[in-house]
Coordinates of C-alpha atoms in Angstrom, one line a residue:
M1 CA 17.9 41.0 -19.1
D2 CA 15.2 40.8 -16.4
I3 CA 13.1 38.5 -18.5
F4 CA 15.9 36.2 -19.4
K5 CA 16.9 36.0 -15.8
N6 CA 13.2 35.1 -14.9
I7 CA 13.2 32.7 -17.7
L8 CA 16.4 31.1 -16.4
D9 CA 15.1 30.9 -13.0
L10 CA 11.6 29.6 -14.0
S11 CA 13.6 26.6 -16.0
T12 CA 16.3 25.9 -13.1
I13 CA 13.1 25.5 -10.7
D14 CA 11.3 23.4 -13.3
V15 CA 14.6 21.0 -13.4
I16 CA 14.7 21.1 -9.9
D17 CA 11.1 19.9 -9.6
V18 CA 11.4 17.4 -12.1
I19 CA 14.1 15.5 -10.2
L20 CA 12.5 15.7 -7.1
V21 CA 9.4 14.3 -8.6
A22 CA 11.6 11.5 -10.2
L23 CA 13.5 10.8 -6.9
L24 CA 10.0 10.8 -5.5
L25 CA 8.5 8.1 -7.6
Y26 CA 11.8 6.0 -7.3
Y27 CA 11.3 5.8 -3.6
V28 CA 7.8 4.7 -3.9
Y29 CA 8.4 2.2 -6.6
K30 CA 11.3 0.9 -4.1
L31 CA 8.9 0.5 -1.3
V32 CA 6.1 -1.3 -3.1
K33 CA 7.9 -3.2 -5.3
G34 CA 7.5 -7.2 -5.1
T35 CA 4.4 -6.5 -2.7
V36 CA 0.9 -6.3 -3.8
A37 CA 0.7 -2.8 -2.9
I38 CA 2.5 -2.4 -6.6
N39 CA -1.0 -3.4 -8.1
I40 CA -3.0 -1.0 -6.1
F41 CA -0.3 1.9 -6.8
I42 CA -0.9 1.1 -10.5
G43 CA -4.7 1.1 -10.1
I44 CA -4.6 4.6 -8.7
I45 CA -2.6 5.8 -11.2
I46 CA -4.9 4.6 -14.2
I47 CA -7.6 6.2 -12.2
Y48 CA -6.1 9.4 -11.6
L49 CA -5.5 9.7 -15.3
V50 CA -9.1 8.7 -16.4
W51 CA -10.4 11.5 -13.8
K52 CA -7.9 14.0 -15.7
L53 CA -9.1 12.6 -19.0
T54 CA -12.8 13.2 -18.1
E55 CA -12.1 16.5 -16.6
F56 CA -10.3 17.5 -19.9
L57 CA -13.2 16.5 -22.1
N58 CA -15.6 18.2 -19.9
M59 CA -17.4 15.1 -18.8
E60 CA -18.8 16.7 -15.4
L61 CA -20.5 13.6 -14.2
L62 CA -17.9 11.3 -14.6
T63 CA -15.3 14.2 -13.5
G64 CA -17.4 14.6 -10.4
I65 CA -17.5 10.7 -9.5
F66 CA -13.7 10.2 -10.0
G67 CA -13.0 13.6 -8.1
G68 CA -15.2 12.2 -5.1
F69 CA -13.1 8.8 -5.4
M70 CA -9.9 10.4 -5.5
K71 CA -10.9 12.9 -2.4
V72 CA -12.3 10.0 -0.3
G73 CA -9.7 7.6 -1.2
I74 CA -6.8 9.7 0.3
I75 CA -7.9 8.6 3.9
A76 CA -8.0 4.7 2.6
L77 CA -4.7 5.2 0.9
I78 CA -3.4 6.0 4.4
V79 CA -4.7 2.7 5.6
V80 CA -4.0 0.5 2.8
F81 CA -0.4 2.1 2.5
Q82 CA 0.5 2.1 6.1
P83 CA 3.5 -0.2 6.1
E84 CA 4.9 1.5 3.2
I85 CA 4.3 5.3 4.5
R86 CA 5.9 4.2 7.7
K87 CA 8.9 2.9 6.0
F88 CA 9.3 5.8 3.8
L89 CA 9.3 8.0 6.9
L90 CA 11.6 5.6 8.6
M91 CA 14.0 5.9 5.4
V92 CA 13.8 9.6 5.1
G93 CA 14.8 10.1 8.8
S94 CA 17.5 7.3 8.6
T95 CA 19.0 9.1 5.7
N96 CA 19.2 12.4 7.7
V97 CA 20.4 10.5 11.2
G98 CA 22.8 8.6 8.9
G99 CA 24.5 11.9 7.5
R100 CA 24.5 13.5 10.6
R101 CA 26.3 10.5 12.2
K102 CA 28.9 10.0 9.3
F103 CA 29.6 13.9 10.0
L104 CA 30.4 13.2 13.4
K105 CA 32.3 10.1 13.0
Q106 CA 35.0 12.5 11.3
F107 CA 35.7 13.9 14.6
K108 CA 37.7 11.2 16.7
F109 CA 37.2 12.7 20.1
L110 CA 33.7 12.2 19.9
K111 CA 34.3 8.6 19.8
T112 CA 33.9 6.4 22.8
E113 CA 34.7 3.1 23.8
T114 CA 31.0 2.0 23.5
S115 CA 30.8 2.9 19.9
D116 CA 33.3 0.4 18.9
G117 CA 32.5 -1.2 15.6
T118 CA 30.9 -4.5 15.4
N119 CA 33.3 -7.4 15.4
V120 CA 31.9 -8.7 11.8
D121 CA 34.6 -11.0 11.6
A122 CA 33.9 -13.0 14.5
I123 CA 30.2 -13.0 13.5
I124 CA 31.1 -14.4 9.9
S125 CA 33.3 -17.2 11.3
A126 CA 30.5 -18.2 13.7
C127 CA 28.3 -18.3 10.6
N128 CA 30.5 -20.3 8.7
K129 CA 30.9 -22.8 11.6
M130 CA 27.2 -22.9 12.2
S131 CA 26.6 -23.2 8.0
M132 CA 29.0 -26.5 8.5
S133 CA 26.8 -28.2 11.2
K134 CA 23.4 -26.7 9.9
T135 CA 22.7 -24.7 13.0
G136 CA 19.9 -22.2 12.2
A137 CA 20.6 -18.6 13.2
L138 CA 19.2 -15.1 12.6
I139 CA 21.3 -12.0 13.5
V140 CA 20.0 -8.6 13.1
F141 CA 22.3 -5.7 13.0
E142 CA 20.8 -2.4 14.4
R143 CA 22.1 0.8 12.2
N144 CA 20.0 4.4 12.8
N145 CA 16.6 2.6 13.6
N146 CA 16.4 2.0 17.1
L147 CA 15.2 -1.6 17.6
D148 CA 14.1 -1.3 21.2
F149 CA 10.6 -2.2 20.2
L150 CA 11.5 -5.7 19.0
S151 CA 14.3 -5.9 21.7
S152 CA 11.4 -5.8 24.3
S153 CA 9.6 -9.1 22.5
G154 CA 12.7 -11.2 23.7
D155 CA 15.6 -11.2 26.6
E156 CA 17.6 -8.0 26.6
M157 CA 21.3 -8.7 27.1
N158 CA 24.4 -6.8 27.1
I159 CA 27.0 -9.3 25.9
K160 CA 30.4 -8.5 23.8
V161 CA 30.1 -10.0 20.4
T162 CA 32.6 -13.0 20.1
Q163 CA 32.7 -15.9 17.8
P164 CA 31.8 -18.5 20.9
I165 CA 29.4 -16.3 22.3
I166 CA 27.1 -16.4 18.7
E167 CA 27.9 -20.0 18.5
S168 CA 26.7 -21.1 22.0
I169 CA 23.6 -18.7 21.6
F170 CA 22.2 -20.6 18.6
F171 CA 23.5 -24.1 19.9
K172 CA 20.6 -26.5 19.2
N173 CA 20.2 -27.1 23.0
S174 CA 20.6 -23.6 24.1
P175 CA 17.5 -21.9 25.8
L176 CA 18.2 -18.9 23.9
H177 CA 18.7 -20.2 20.2
D178 CA 15.1 -19.4 19.1
G179 CA 14.1 -16.3 17.6
A180 CA 16.7 -13.8 16.7
I181 CA 19.5 -11.7 18.1
I182 CA 19.8 -8.0 17.8
V183 CA 23.3 -6.5 17.8
N184 CA 24.6 -2.9 18.0
N185 CA 28.0 -1.5 18.4
N186 CA 29.5 -4.9 19.1
I187 CA 27.1 -5.5 21.9
V188 CA 24.2 -8.6 21.7
K189 CA 21.6 -6.3 23.2
A190 CA 18.9 -9.0 22.8
T191 CA 18.2 -12.9 22.2
R192 CA 14.8 -14.5 21.4
V193 CA 13.5 -11.7 19.8
I194 CA 10.4 -12.3 17.9
L195 CA 10.5 -10.4 14.3
P196 CA 7.7 -9.4 12.1
V197 CA 7.2 -12.0 9.4
N198 CA 7.0 -11.1 5.8
N199 CA 3.9 -13.1 4.2
E200 CA 3.7 -11.1 0.8
K201 CA 7.0 -11.5 -1.1
N202 CA 7.4 -14.7 -3.1
I203 CA 10.7 -16.5 -2.0
P204 CA 11.8 -20.0 -2.7
Q205 CA 10.2 -22.7 -0.6
R206 CA 13.5 -23.8 0.6
F207 CA 13.8 -20.5 2.9
G208 CA 11.6 -20.7 6.2
L209 CA 10.4 -18.6 8.6
R210 CA 13.7 -17.0 9.5
H211 CA 14.2 -15.8 5.9
R212 CA 10.9 -14.2 6.2
A213 CA 11.5 -12.6 9.5
A214 CA 14.7 -11.2 7.8
I215 CA 12.8 -9.9 5.0
G216 CA 10.4 -8.1 7.5
V217 CA 12.5 -6.3 9.7
T218 CA 14.8 -5.4 6.9
E219 CA 11.5 -3.9 5.1
K220 CA 10.5 -2.0 8.0
T221 CA 13.7 -0.5 9.4
D222 CA 17.0 0.0 8.0
A223 CA 18.6 -3.1 9.8
L224 CA 20.7 -5.6 8.3
A225 CA 20.3 -9.3 8.6
L226 CA 22.1 -12.8 8.6
V227 CA 20.4 -15.8 8.3
V228 CA 22.0 -19.3 8.6
S229 CA 19.3 -22.2 7.3
E230 CA 18.9 -25.2 9.3
E231 CA 17.9 -27.2 6.4
T232 CA 20.8 -26.2 4.0
G233 CA 23.3 -24.3 6.1
H234 CA 23.3 -21.7 3.3
I235 CA 24.2 -18.0 4.6
S236 CA 21.8 -15.2 3.1
Y237 CA 22.0 -11.7 3.6
F238 CA 19.4 -9.0 3.7
K239 CA 19.4 -5.4 3.3
D240 CA 16.0 -3.1 2.3
G241 CA 13.9 -6.2 2.5
E242 CA 16.1 -8.0 -0.6
F243 CA 18.5 -10.8 -0.8
V244 CA 22.0 -9.4 -1.3
V245 CA 24.1 -11.6 -3.7
F246 CA 27.8 -12.3 -2.5
E247 CA 30.2 -14.8 -3.8
D248 CA 31.8 -15.6 -0.9
T249 CA 31.8 -14.7 3.0
N250 CA 35.1 -12.7 2.6
Q251 CA 33.1 -10.5 0.2
L252 CA 30.2 -10.8 2.3
N253 CA 32.3 -9.5 5.4
L254 CA 33.3 -6.6 3.5
M255 CA 29.7 -5.9 2.5
I256 CA 28.5 -5.8 6.0
K257 CA 31.4 -3.6 7.2
K258 CA 30.9 -1.3 4.5
D259 CA 26.8 -1.2 5.3
L260 CA 27.5 -0.6 9.1
T261 CA 30.1 2.2 8.4

């Protein structure tokens, strides 16, 4: 019975081990997908497999060369994959914080007036009007990751979100229209924000710097982003560094509300 129990425990641990490794590889793939880092990642896997093959065949010279490369290469990997490592740590931290927030939201007495949900209806209505007039806009929704390090690059604000406010900020003659705005808990916390621009992903040429900035900020943080194209008036939604497809603004409205929950 003891032997059977040990075998059962070992197999259970093995299953958990395989699941965790699969999840880790999934997150790594998700982080490097669509970037030049995917080629580096594949190259590292090939070198590792060759190293293990030479070790299995007792090829001491090649084993030593590849082994030394793998050991020294760890430092190089930290430098090369610095953005991906940072995003991975943010992803892990955001998952934990997000779980705690959802747990705390179950207790209504912990809610205050400052934690009101963002008025997504007003923002979507403003985007629809700006779309018709081809007014460019870039709206970033802050979630679990604090975006104060980005807010400091623009003008800090404390304005309640309304449709007229959003439209007036991005009005072409407004001094605040250039750059992005950051919205958190129904408050415009900053305007004219400079966002990190992604230069790696291949996106259609009809999309400009606003779209690249939206990809950049949603890649590096867990924020969401809305873009209204100044050239076409098209509304785009970004999450996790990717375009999110939607049929109409009603569906977009529901998607953002769900993502902000």
